[in-house]
Amino acid sequence: MATSADSLGEHGIIDLLRRHLVLMPNMVVPFGDDVSAVPIGNGEVAVLKTDMLVAKTDVPAKMSLCNAARKAIVMNVSDFASKGVQPIAVLVALGLPKDLATQRAVAEIADGLNAAAREYGAYVIGGDTGETGDLTISIFMYGQAKQNALMLRNGAKSGDILAVTGLFGKSAAGLRLLLDENCVVSSEMRLALESAVLNPHARLVEGLALSKSGCVSASIDSSDGLAWSLYELMHMSGVGFTVETLPVAVEAVAFAEQNGLNVESLALYGGEEYELVLTVNPQKWETAKAAVEAVGGNLIAIGKVTMEKQVILLANGKKRCIEPCGYEHFKAPL
Amino acid sequence: MATSADSLGEHGIIDLLRRHLVLMPNMVVPFGDDVSAVPIGNGEVAVLKTDMLVAKTDVPAKMSLCNAARKAIVMNVSDFASKGVQPIAVLVALGLPKDLATQRAVAEIADGLNAAAREYGAYVIGGDTGETGDLTISIFMYGQAKQNALMLRNGAKSGDILAVTGLFGKSAAGLRLLLDENCVVSSEMRLALESAVLNPHARLVEGLALSKSGCVSASIDSSDGLAWSLYELMHMSGVGFTVETLPVAVEAVAFAEQNGLNVESLALYGGEEYELVLTVNPQKWETAKAAVEAVGGNLIAIGKVTMEKQVILLANGKKRCIEPCGYEHFKAPL
């Protein structure tokens, strides 16, 4: 009996695909981590990733084609960043609706792809295109790394410090702003919040510095939301988390207050925020923090890794469970 | 002023994209060849390819989801075959319409991907999915090769022998059969012709043997049609061709006769035939032919490489120009 789309969902589809595949023997990165990898000799691996941008679900109406193309690259760079890998080359599979197969639209997409790839040190070196009903930009990213320098999802240990590379909530607030014109907001804050959605940034320099420091026990990006990232780390590392300080951006706090929204939800379940979520042995904390600060970034301790496989928020002296939610294709938005 | 989709076309779009990109310095494979490549040291290159299958244009109604997924892999393997590269790993970006996000449909797609990847010695090691209006399967293929073993499009020399790995016309005939129920055909021939479309095969063992032989001066696959492949080789190598023997399958000849069709058109412009089209120095011909036959394949001489940049068919003692046509997305079918 067929299961309906709503009950299957993006993660259900990927699980189902995986169960039907003969797995490559001795995979150096487990299926389901942020990237895939293939050994190429001398302890090095080829690092591979695909993430697809679908205009219908991933591109707000006010986002330009150039920014949509840029975002498609950033989504993939963020996964590379979370593993500490420099992207080298990009291929693009571009699904174009016929009304976008124009000089102007294609040039704008090309400019966005090129600018974003170059911003992170990579080059677009090939691709394919076909006529589709809606705009889709599937990016294939290639890089090369020392196998033992990869920061996988599965190494978090009880007692490790849980940390992030930035504050959350701006993207979720910005998306609400873009979708609902009744939101209350100053023009300055509108710019900051909308920019978080329209012009996201991947934490590549931070990820590369963290990998080089050798201090990280587990790492993931937060593109499906902070809560989702914590549950993914929980499943892959077999540990739990206590979040002691929710890393919320001041803009998100103000926006939530002005618009009667729950700021915790904005920070935990928003998604499309390309911060890194990672764990560090306490003895290596100062080294890790210094490494990130040396490249102009921040490393913010937000809690601890625990034995029990649950994700707890400690707020106002009370413990409560963080729900395992996040953005998922094929599922109704939150 | 925007150019309309019909005048831009798939190749126009790819050219436009390329003109807006900062090219990677010292690219080992020129942009526009069948694959892309990145040096990884010791004279080796990482070989990368993406080709996207769009159900609306690439999947006839009678093709199962399993065979559509299989075809998406074969399209990419064929490009690897034309360069003489063994595929190692596959990532999939799967655009699924909501009505196909079911257990049964996803399992069928997964089975097709897995079976085809394993058939050619590769593994599916990752992917992504998103909700799209129509089914699209973008394959990202990875392999590794000696740089100097790659059979590029740009090395054909005047005087070389022009050759193919099989006979043409079955796919074009099969596609007509699938689309037009009034075609006249025996049940045995129907099976052979439809199978060429529904269950295509990439010439990987032939490509690997040819690369190993070191005899090939230029090579391309014929997925956009034999005529198109010859023009691509012409542009990239700066030579021309005289086709002396059109390589037509007997089934295509019979089908054309029975249905009042032009057999030359079936063979030259059909496309979606995954043969290799290549050139060989005459002194190395016997070695090349023996190498392909040793792995169970055929190498068929069909003409010569010429100085003049034109593609000529020599038929019944008369020379005429082969038109530069082939299948192209965003353009009306022939």
XYZ file of C-alpha atoms in Angstrom:
668
model
C 0.000 0.000 0.000
C 1.365 3.392 -0.929
C 2.097 5.754 1.926
C 0.928 9.293 1.258
C 3.427 12.040 0.529
C 2.605 13.879 3.718
C 3.514 10.941 5.904
C 6.658 10.076 3.946
C 8.405 13.479 3.970
C 11.883 14.459 2.796
C 13.752 12.505 5.458
C 11.496 9.471 4.974
C 12.230 9.560 1.235
C 15.980 9.732 1.804
C 15.805 6.859 4.344
C 13.823 4.786 1.865
C 16.318 5.477 -0.935
C 19.177 4.468 1.339
C 17.510 1.196 2.316
C 17.271 0.230 -1.358
C 20.942 0.911 -2.095
C 23.872 -1.461 -1.956
C 26.228 0.553 0.246
C 29.800 1.219 -0.825
C 32.087 -0.962 1.329
C 34.119 0.831 4.016
C 32.486 4.234 3.506
C 34.694 6.845 5.172
C 31.708 9.118 5.854
C 28.457 7.440 6.923
C 25.423 7.861 4.658
C 23.361 10.696 6.137
C 26.241 12.962 7.178
C 26.479 16.446 5.607
C 28.783 15.277 2.791
C 29.894 12.039 1.127
C 33.510 11.023 0.597
C 35.612 8.592 -1.412
C 39.237 7.667 -0.558
C 41.775 8.763 -3.180
C 44.967 7.486 -1.536
C 47.558 8.884 0.919
C 44.898 9.430 3.585
C 43.068 11.903 1.366
C 39.424 11.809 0.355
C 37.375 13.329 -2.449
C 34.486 15.134 -0.765
C 31.162 15.239 -2.609
C 27.861 16.931 -1.901
C 24.572 17.692 -3.618
C 21.888 19.955 -2.264
C 19.061 21.149 -4.483
C 17.297 24.484 -4.346
C 13.655 24.397 -5.447
C 12.229 27.852 -6.138
C 8.726 26.923 -5.013
C 9.828 26.042 -1.477
C 13.261 27.649 -1.036
C 12.993 31.028 -2.762
C 10.766 33.764 -1.295
C 9.004 35.960 -3.860
C 11.281 38.935 -3.155
C 14.504 36.991 -3.743
C 16.213 37.819 -7.054
C 17.373 35.076 -9.424
C 20.946 36.116 -8.679
C 20.380 35.649 -4.945
C 18.539 32.371 -5.498
C 21.549 31.033 -7.435
C 23.858 32.381 -4.744
C 21.801 30.636 -2.065
C 22.036 27.313 -3.915
C 25.831 27.549 -3.638
C 25.778 28.756 -0.008
C 23.613 25.775 1.034
C 26.307 23.428 -0.238
C 29.274 25.453 1.035
C 27.668 25.369 4.487
C 27.752 21.561 4.464
C 31.403 21.647 3.405
C 32.084 24.212 6.169
C 30.529 21.941 8.781
C 33.007 19.194 7.825
C 35.931 21.627 7.572
C 36.461 21.128 3.830
C 37.447 23.747 1.238
C 35.174 23.521 -1.838
C 37.126 23.391 -5.097
C 34.693 22.855 -7.941
C 30.978 23.159 -8.603
C 28.728 21.586 -11.226
C 25.195 22.842 -11.741
C 22.086 20.979 -12.906
C 19.732 23.807 -13.784
C 16.034 23.051 -14.232
C 14.599 26.080 -16.038
C 10.958 26.861 -16.762
C 10.560 28.035 -20.351
C 9.759 31.626 -19.313
C 13.131 31.858 -17.552
C 15.129 30.541 -20.511
C 15.957 34.126 -21.477
C 19.308 35.915 -21.804
C 18.541 38.149 -18.855
C 17.392 35.411 -16.462
C 20.158 32.964 -17.367
C 22.800 35.694 -17.082
C 21.486 36.630 -13.640
C 21.585 33.010 -12.484
C 25.098 32.583 -13.889
C 26.304 35.734 -12.119
C 24.885 34.506 -8.802
C 26.476 31.081 -9.184
C 29.819 32.536 -10.178
C 29.944 35.217 -7.464
C 29.055 32.769 -4.701
C 31.484 30.100 -5.894
C 34.321 32.634 -6.089
C 33.382 34.135 -2.703
C 34.176 30.747 -1.162
C 37.207 29.992 -3.309
C 35.557 27.541 -5.723
C 34.934 27.577 -9.469
C 31.887 26.498 -11.471
C 33.386 24.079 -13.996
C 30.412 22.405 -15.663
C 26.735 21.649 -15.681
C 23.610 20.680 -17.511
C 20.209 22.227 -18.081
C 16.740 20.993 -18.935
C 13.240 22.386 -19.213
C 11.243 21.971 -16.008
C 7.974 23.281 -14.611
C 9.663 25.298 -11.886
C 13.148 26.632 -11.289
C 15.458 24.115 -9.597
C 19.182 24.585 -9.041
C 20.957 21.394 -8.011
C 24.528 22.035 -6.998
C 27.205 19.376 -6.982
C 30.216 20.362 -4.967
C 33.648 18.761 -4.974
C 36.550 19.196 -2.594
C 39.536 17.287 -1.272
C 40.562 16.768 2.361
C 42.606 14.675 4.750
C 40.265 11.924 5.907
C 41.189 12.408 9.571
C 40.491 16.158 9.364
C 36.796 15.681 8.512
C 34.493 16.824 11.333
C 31.755 14.188 11.218
C 28.426 14.089 13.039
C 29.219 10.985 15.033
C 32.017 11.899 17.476
C 30.317 13.903 20.259
C 31.172 12.624 23.774
C 29.358 13.158 27.065
C 30.992 16.102 28.826
C 31.910 17.924 25.595
C 30.942 21.561 25.227
C 28.124 22.294 22.744
C 28.868 25.389 20.678
C 27.653 27.433 17.706
C 29.321 29.945 15.383
C 26.625 32.625 15.594
C 23.216 33.630 16.897
C 19.886 32.289 15.641
C 16.457 33.604 14.790
C 17.191 36.270 12.176
C 16.358 34.066 9.188
C 13.057 32.904 10.658
C 12.152 36.503 11.504
C 13.271 37.702 8.083
C 11.179 35.056 6.328
C 8.094 36.140 8.293
C 8.802 39.729 7.312
C 9.069 38.761 3.649
C 5.832 36.774 3.752
C 3.683 38.996 5.991
C 3.520 42.713 5.272
C 1.684 43.405 8.530
C 4.797 42.745 10.628
C 5.987 45.642 12.812
C 9.640 46.507 12.250
C 12.032 49.457 11.885
C 13.548 49.968 8.448
C 17.041 49.304 9.791
C 15.982 46.034 11.375
C 14.040 45.053 8.261
C 17.263 45.297 6.287
C 19.179 43.114 8.759
C 16.444 40.476 8.979
C 15.614 40.303 5.286
C 19.296 40.193 4.420
C 19.686 37.077 6.585
C 17.221 35.354 4.236
C 18.096 36.930 0.896
C 21.864 36.966 1.260
C 22.887 34.149 3.612
C 26.496 33.442 4.465
C 28.209 30.101 5.070
C 30.699 29.759 7.938
C 33.500 28.410 5.762
C 36.466 30.202 7.337
C 35.234 29.135 10.768
C 34.800 25.519 9.657
C 38.247 25.394 8.062
C 39.849 26.914 11.177
C 38.040 24.449 13.449
C 39.101 21.492 11.328
C 42.708 22.691 11.359
C 42.578 23.098 15.154
C 41.717 19.414 15.561
C 39.498 20.300 18.545
C 36.052 19.329 17.248
C 34.455 15.987 18.167
C 31.276 16.397 16.063
C 29.835 19.021 13.727
C 26.789 19.739 11.577
C 25.363 22.812 9.872
C 22.040 24.269 10.995
C 20.261 24.592 7.647
C 17.250 22.570 8.870
C 17.082 24.510 12.151
C 19.005 24.382 15.424
C 16.644 21.865 17.025
C 16.875 19.539 14.041
C 20.679 19.775 14.025
C 20.833 18.786 17.686
C 18.651 15.738 17.064
C 20.799 14.728 14.097
C 23.948 14.963 16.237
C 22.119 13.014 18.955
C 21.237 10.163 16.579
C 24.653 10.001 14.888
C 26.751 10.346 18.079
C 24.473 8.422 20.461
C 24.478 11.207 23.052
C 22.117 13.957 24.272
C 22.329 17.712 24.876
C 21.448 20.252 27.510
C 21.154 23.724 26.001
C 21.886 26.193 28.803
C 21.944 29.428 26.787
C 19.736 29.699 23.745
C 21.824 31.561 21.130
C 19.291 34.175 20.016
C 20.146 37.246 17.928
C 19.077 40.569 19.503
C 17.204 41.415 16.297
C 15.160 38.232 16.681
C 14.343 39.070 20.316
C 13.148 42.551 19.366
C 11.181 41.276 16.369
C 9.488 38.593 18.490
C 8.532 41.120 21.170
C 7.155 43.633 18.663
C 5.123 41.017 16.832
C 3.941 38.776 19.653
C 5.998 35.787 18.525
C 7.794 33.130 20.537
C 11.489 33.904 20.278
C 12.506 30.364 21.241
C 10.614 29.018 18.241
C 12.290 31.522 15.950
C 15.720 30.401 17.171
C 15.106 26.662 17.388
C 12.889 25.833 14.448
C 13.531 28.516 11.826
C 16.046 26.758 9.635
C 17.996 28.199 6.707
C 20.506 29.603 9.153
C 23.910 28.500 8.089
C 25.686 28.406 11.420
C 27.792 25.472 12.533
C 26.656 23.429 15.541
C 29.522 21.490 17.074
C 31.009 19.824 20.116
C 34.437 20.324 21.685
C 36.270 18.545 24.486
C 36.459 21.048 27.421
C 40.257 20.795 27.510
C 40.412 21.950 23.893
C 37.842 24.714 24.253
C 40.218 27.659 24.519
C 42.212 26.455 21.508
C 39.056 26.017 19.426
C 37.705 29.423 20.423
C 41.024 31.119 19.640
C 41.179 29.383 16.245
C 37.763 30.716 15.237
C 38.450 34.201 16.601
C 41.755 34.323 14.701
C 39.757 34.190 11.433
C 37.284 36.829 12.596
C 34.534 34.501 13.818
C 32.849 33.658 17.104
C 32.523 30.402 18.984
C 29.685 30.526 21.492
C 29.257 27.829 24.152
C 25.538 27.084 24.544
C 25.449 23.901 26.591
C 26.822 20.420 27.203
C 26.796 16.962 25.721
C 25.039 14.461 28.026
C 24.782 10.684 28.297
C 21.008 10.522 27.994
C 19.714 10.615 24.424
C 17.467 13.641 24.776
C 17.664 17.327 23.886
C 16.878 19.515 26.908
C 16.512 23.280 27.201
C 17.413 24.750 30.604
C 15.490 28.020 30.876
C 14.637 29.996 34.022
C 15.906 27.150 36.134
C 13.519 24.678 34.485
C 14.305 21.784 32.179
C 12.125 20.962 29.207
C 12.446 18.869 26.109
C 13.151 20.622 22.804
C 10.803 19.174 20.178
C 12.451 17.354 17.256
C 11.123 19.691 14.549
C 12.651 21.430 11.578
C 11.931 22.392 8.011
C 11.251 19.404 5.800
C 10.327 19.234 2.137
C 7.048 17.388 1.388
C 5.812 18.277 4.892
C 3.574 21.231 5.715
C 5.650 24.165 6.994
C 5.613 24.744 10.757
C 16.121 42.809 -24.563
C 15.280 39.286 -23.535
C 15.748 36.611 -26.154
C 12.909 34.120 -26.274
C 13.375 30.598 -25.001
C 12.994 29.095 -28.437
C 15.884 31.050 -29.852
C 18.133 30.528 -26.820
C 17.917 26.722 -26.538
C 19.824 24.312 -24.293
C 23.210 24.897 -25.903
C 22.672 28.670 -25.964
C 21.879 28.588 -22.257
C 25.016 26.605 -21.467
C 27.147 28.966 -23.600
C 25.649 31.970 -21.823
C 26.324 30.427 -18.397
C 29.921 29.747 -19.379
C 30.489 33.313 -20.587
C 29.432 34.607 -17.163
C 31.786 32.345 -15.232
C 35.313 33.009 -14.081
C 37.046 29.926 -15.470
C 39.220 27.744 -13.261
C 42.854 28.390 -14.225
C 44.621 25.614 -16.160
C 41.526 23.447 -16.599
C 42.664 19.963 -17.582
C 39.437 19.315 -19.514
C 37.985 22.213 -21.529
C 34.541 23.502 -20.543
C 32.078 21.848 -22.914
C 33.687 18.409 -23.061
C 31.666 15.390 -21.842
C 33.060 15.591 -18.294
C 34.887 18.062 -16.051
C 38.082 17.282 -14.154
C 40.211 18.608 -11.302
C 43.868 17.626 -10.716
C 44.440 15.703 -7.466
C 48.206 15.150 -7.735
C 50.511 12.475 -9.198
C 49.080 13.013 -12.679
C 45.634 11.914 -11.510
C 42.382 13.826 -11.885
C 39.018 13.737 -10.152
C 36.448 13.348 -12.933
C 33.057 14.995 -12.422
C 29.849 15.009 -14.429
C 26.239 16.057 -14.060
C 23.488 15.237 -16.494
C 19.860 15.733 -15.588
C 16.919 13.626 -16.661
C 13.632 15.528 -16.933
C 10.610 13.240 -17.116
C 8.609 15.589 -19.344
C 11.188 15.524 -22.142
C 13.349 12.454 -21.478
C 10.917 9.785 -20.283
C 8.346 8.312 -22.714
C 4.991 7.462 -21.150
C 5.648 3.720 -21.280
C 8.953 3.949 -19.392
C 8.754 2.712 -15.783
C 10.143 4.791 -12.910
C 12.789 2.120 -12.422
C 13.886 2.439 -16.049
C 13.777 6.245 -15.887
C 16.119 6.179 -12.883
C 18.295 3.660 -14.672
C 18.435 5.902 -17.748
C 19.552 8.875 -15.622
C 22.577 6.841 -14.540
C 23.268 5.457 -18.043
C 23.307 9.009 -19.507
C 26.144 9.913 -17.134
C 28.020 6.613 -17.451
C 28.009 7.111 -21.215
C 29.869 10.420 -20.805
C 32.392 8.707 -18.524
C 32.716 5.891 -21.080
C 33.478 8.366 -23.856
C 36.416 9.695 -21.803
C 37.537 6.191 -20.760
C 36.851 6.723 -17.055
C 35.476 4.196 -14.550
C 32.658 5.763 -12.484
C 33.109 5.258 -8.735
C 30.394 7.152 -6.915
C 27.024 8.709 -7.659
C 25.023 11.405 -5.870
C 21.395 12.020 -6.792
C 19.355 15.235 -6.664
C 15.808 13.950 -6.960
C 13.034 16.400 -7.804
C 9.803 14.603 -6.922
C 6.242 15.707 -7.633
C 4.086 15.212 -4.545
C 2.108 12.361 -6.130
C 5.336 10.373 -6.584
C 6.507 10.877 -2.998
C 5.138 7.441 -2.134
C 6.862 4.330 -0.805
C 6.239 2.457 -4.022
C 7.476 5.165 -6.393
C 10.532 6.081 -4.343
C 11.473 2.416 -3.916
C 11.189 1.881 -7.665
C 13.412 4.896 -8.375
C 15.933 3.745 -5.757
C 16.033 0.249 -7.273
C 16.675 1.685 -10.734
C 19.447 3.961 -9.501
C 21.082 1.205 -7.508
C 20.879 -1.457 -10.226
C 22.325 0.848 -12.886
C 25.111 2.136 -10.654
C 26.106 -1.414 -9.681
C 25.857 -2.591 -13.317
C 28.667 -0.156 -14.149
C 30.697 -0.731 -10.980
C 29.667 2.437 -9.106
C 27.790 3.043 -5.857
C 25.130 5.616 -4.987
C 26.573 7.262 -1.873
C 24.371 10.295 -1.234
C 21.784 12.723 -2.467
C 19.060 15.208 -1.804
C 15.390 15.510 -2.640
C 12.887 18.316 -2.988
C 9.304 18.781 -4.107
C 9.031 19.782 -7.773
C 6.286 20.047 -10.358
C 7.695 17.235 -12.484
C 10.077 14.358 -11.915
C 13.732 15.309 -12.416
C 16.696 13.082 -11.638
C 20.011 14.945 -11.657
C 22.968 12.617 -11.364
C 26.370 13.711 -10.131
C 29.042 11.195 -11.055
C 32.549 10.953 -9.652
C 35.539 8.982 -10.872
C 39.313 9.103 -10.854
C 41.697 8.748 -13.800
C 45.190 9.395 -15.097
C 45.010 12.783 -16.755
C 46.841 11.598 -19.853
C 44.439 8.662 -20.280
C 41.377 10.905 -20.775
C 39.990 10.728 -24.306
C 38.985 14.344 -24.952
C 37.024 15.833 -27.833
C 39.837 17.992 -29.107
C 42.532 15.659 -30.456
C 41.209 14.427 -33.833
C 43.769 14.805 -36.671
C 43.216 14.900 -40.406
C 43.769 11.381 -41.750
C 42.516 9.649 -38.593
C 39.867 6.943 -38.945
C 36.371 7.870 -37.714
C 34.745 5.009 -35.810
C 31.746 4.077 -33.690
C 31.068 1.300 -31.177
C 27.715 0.224 -32.590
C 24.947 0.808 -35.105
C 22.469 3.683 -34.998
C 18.764 4.233 -35.550
C 17.165 1.805 -33.118
C 16.465 4.408 -30.450
C 14.887 6.851 -32.881
C 12.764 4.037 -34.332
C 11.870 2.790 -30.856
C 10.807 6.243 -29.744
C 8.524 6.583 -32.769
C 7.034 3.193 -31.941
C 6.383 4.250 -28.357
C 4.764 7.514 -29.411
C 2.777 6.379 -32.474
C 0.640 3.263 -32.202
C 0.007 3.195 -35.948
C 3.570 2.115 -36.732
C 3.936 -1.181 -38.614
C 6.270 -3.626 -36.879
C 6.652 -7.308 -35.968
C 6.411 -8.138 -32.261
C 10.016 -9.333 -32.198
C 11.274 -6.109 -33.748
C 9.057 -4.050 -31.457
C 10.838 -5.608 -28.490
C 14.299 -4.826 -29.894
C 13.438 -1.242 -30.833
C 11.521 -0.349 -27.679
C 14.215 -1.909 -25.559
C 16.796 0.429 -27.130
C 14.794 3.325 -25.675
C 13.546 1.855 -22.399
C 16.686 0.008 -21.390
C 19.692 1.774 -22.943
C 23.246 0.607 -22.388
C 26.419 2.656 -22.001
C 29.618 1.513 -23.748
C 31.716 1.581 -20.596
C 33.818 -1.541 -21.164
C 34.553 -0.345 -24.695
C 35.531 3.136 -23.460
C 37.792 1.743 -20.743
C 39.470 -0.632 -23.205
C 39.986 2.159 -25.729
C 41.499 4.464 -23.112
C 43.834 1.695 -21.956
C 44.898 1.041 -25.559
C 46.103 4.651 -25.912
C 44.965 4.629 -29.555
C 42.178 7.225 -29.488
C 42.805 10.832 -30.598
C 39.296 12.181 -29.823
C 36.062 10.788 -28.422
C 32.490 11.789 -27.580
C 29.283 9.953 -26.800
C 26.324 10.133 -29.155
C 23.547 11.009 -26.718
C 22.500 14.082 -28.750
C 22.626 12.167 -32.035
C 25.402 11.045 -34.372
C 25.282 14.240 -36.464
C 25.501 16.451 -33.393
C 28.438 14.433 -32.049
C 30.340 14.878 -35.298
C 29.801 18.643 -35.217
C 30.961 18.797 -31.597
C 34.143 16.890 -32.482
C 34.575 19.202 -35.476
C 34.358 22.340 -33.310
C 36.571 21.039 -30.515
C 39.229 19.436 -32.751
C 39.166 21.972 -35.584
C 38.773 19.271 -38.254
C 36.024 17.877 -40.490
C 34.638 14.436 -41.329
C 33.669 12.387 -44.315
C 31.250 9.629 -43.362
C 31.668 6.860 -45.929
C 29.474 4.189 -44.336
C 26.465 5.284 -42.346
C 26.319 2.899 -39.355
C 22.652 1.913 -39.470
C 21.148 -0.980 -37.507
C 19.278 -3.542 -39.647
C 16.216 -3.094 -37.428
C 16.209 0.627 -38.223
C 16.463 -0.075 -41.970
C 13.501 -2.470 -41.848
C 11.458 -0.127 -39.657
C 12.118 2.823 -41.962
C 11.119 0.788 -45.040
C 7.934 -0.503 -43.430
C 6.874 2.920 -42.214
C 7.987 5.185 -45.045
C 10.665 6.913 -42.993
C 14.085 8.210 -43.971
C 16.599 5.794 -42.491
C 19.432 8.343 -42.673
C 17.474 10.697 -40.434
C 16.818 7.911 -37.945
C 20.537 7.163 -37.758
C 21.894 10.714 -37.819
C 19.469 12.764 -35.784
C 17.772 10.358 -33.388
C 19.828 10.912 -30.284
C 19.679 9.026 -27.008
C 21.903 6.377 -28.515
C 24.780 5.815 -26.196
C 27.442 4.746 -28.652
C 30.946 6.205 -28.646
C 32.071 8.251 -31.659
C 35.844 8.440 -31.864
C 38.917 8.913 -34.010
C 42.002 6.712 -34.284
C 45.314 7.149 -36.064
C 45.344 4.580 -38.944
C 48.558 2.989 -37.648
C 46.854 2.239 -34.342
C 43.588 1.007 -35.861
C 44.186 -2.722 -35.526
C 45.288 -2.322 -31.909
C 42.207 -0.238 -31.071
C 39.871 -2.681 -32.791
C 41.472 -5.658 -31.043
C 41.192 -3.895 -27.664
C 37.445 -3.359 -28.084
C 36.845 -6.863 -29.430
C 38.758 -8.337 -26.494
C 36.043 -6.996 -24.161
C 33.215 -8.250 -26.374
C 32.559 -5.009 -28.285
C 32.767 -3.785 -31.851
C 34.722 -0.962 -33.406
C 33.285 0.046 -36.748
C 35.159 2.359 -39.138
C 32.658 4.747 -40.756
C 34.831 7.383 -42.392
C 37.785 9.725 -42.142
C 38.891 12.906 -40.444
C 39.482 15.694 -42.982
C 41.172 19.107 -42.973
C 38.086 21.065 -44.035
C 35.734 21.920 -41.199
C 32.609 20.305 -42.585
C 30.698 17.071 -42.054
C 30.112 15.242 -45.337
C 28.147 12.097 -46.095
C 29.378 10.064 -49.069
C 26.380 8.094 -50.322
C 25.907 6.438 -53.710
C 29.049 8.156 -54.951
C 27.671 11.604 -54.065
C 28.854 13.977 -51.372
C 26.422 16.007 -49.328
C 26.564 17.977 -46.134
C 25.133 16.432 -42.970
C 22.977 19.055 -41.222
C 24.113 20.151 -37.748
C 20.969 18.982 -35.946
C 20.307 17.009 -32.802
C 18.002 16.813 -29.852
C 18.069 19.963 -27.760
C 16.095 20.921 -24.665
C 14.060 24.154 -24.979
C 13.889 23.620 -28.757
C 10.998 21.991 -30.569
C 11.739 18.305 -31.323
C 12.741 17.484 -34.876
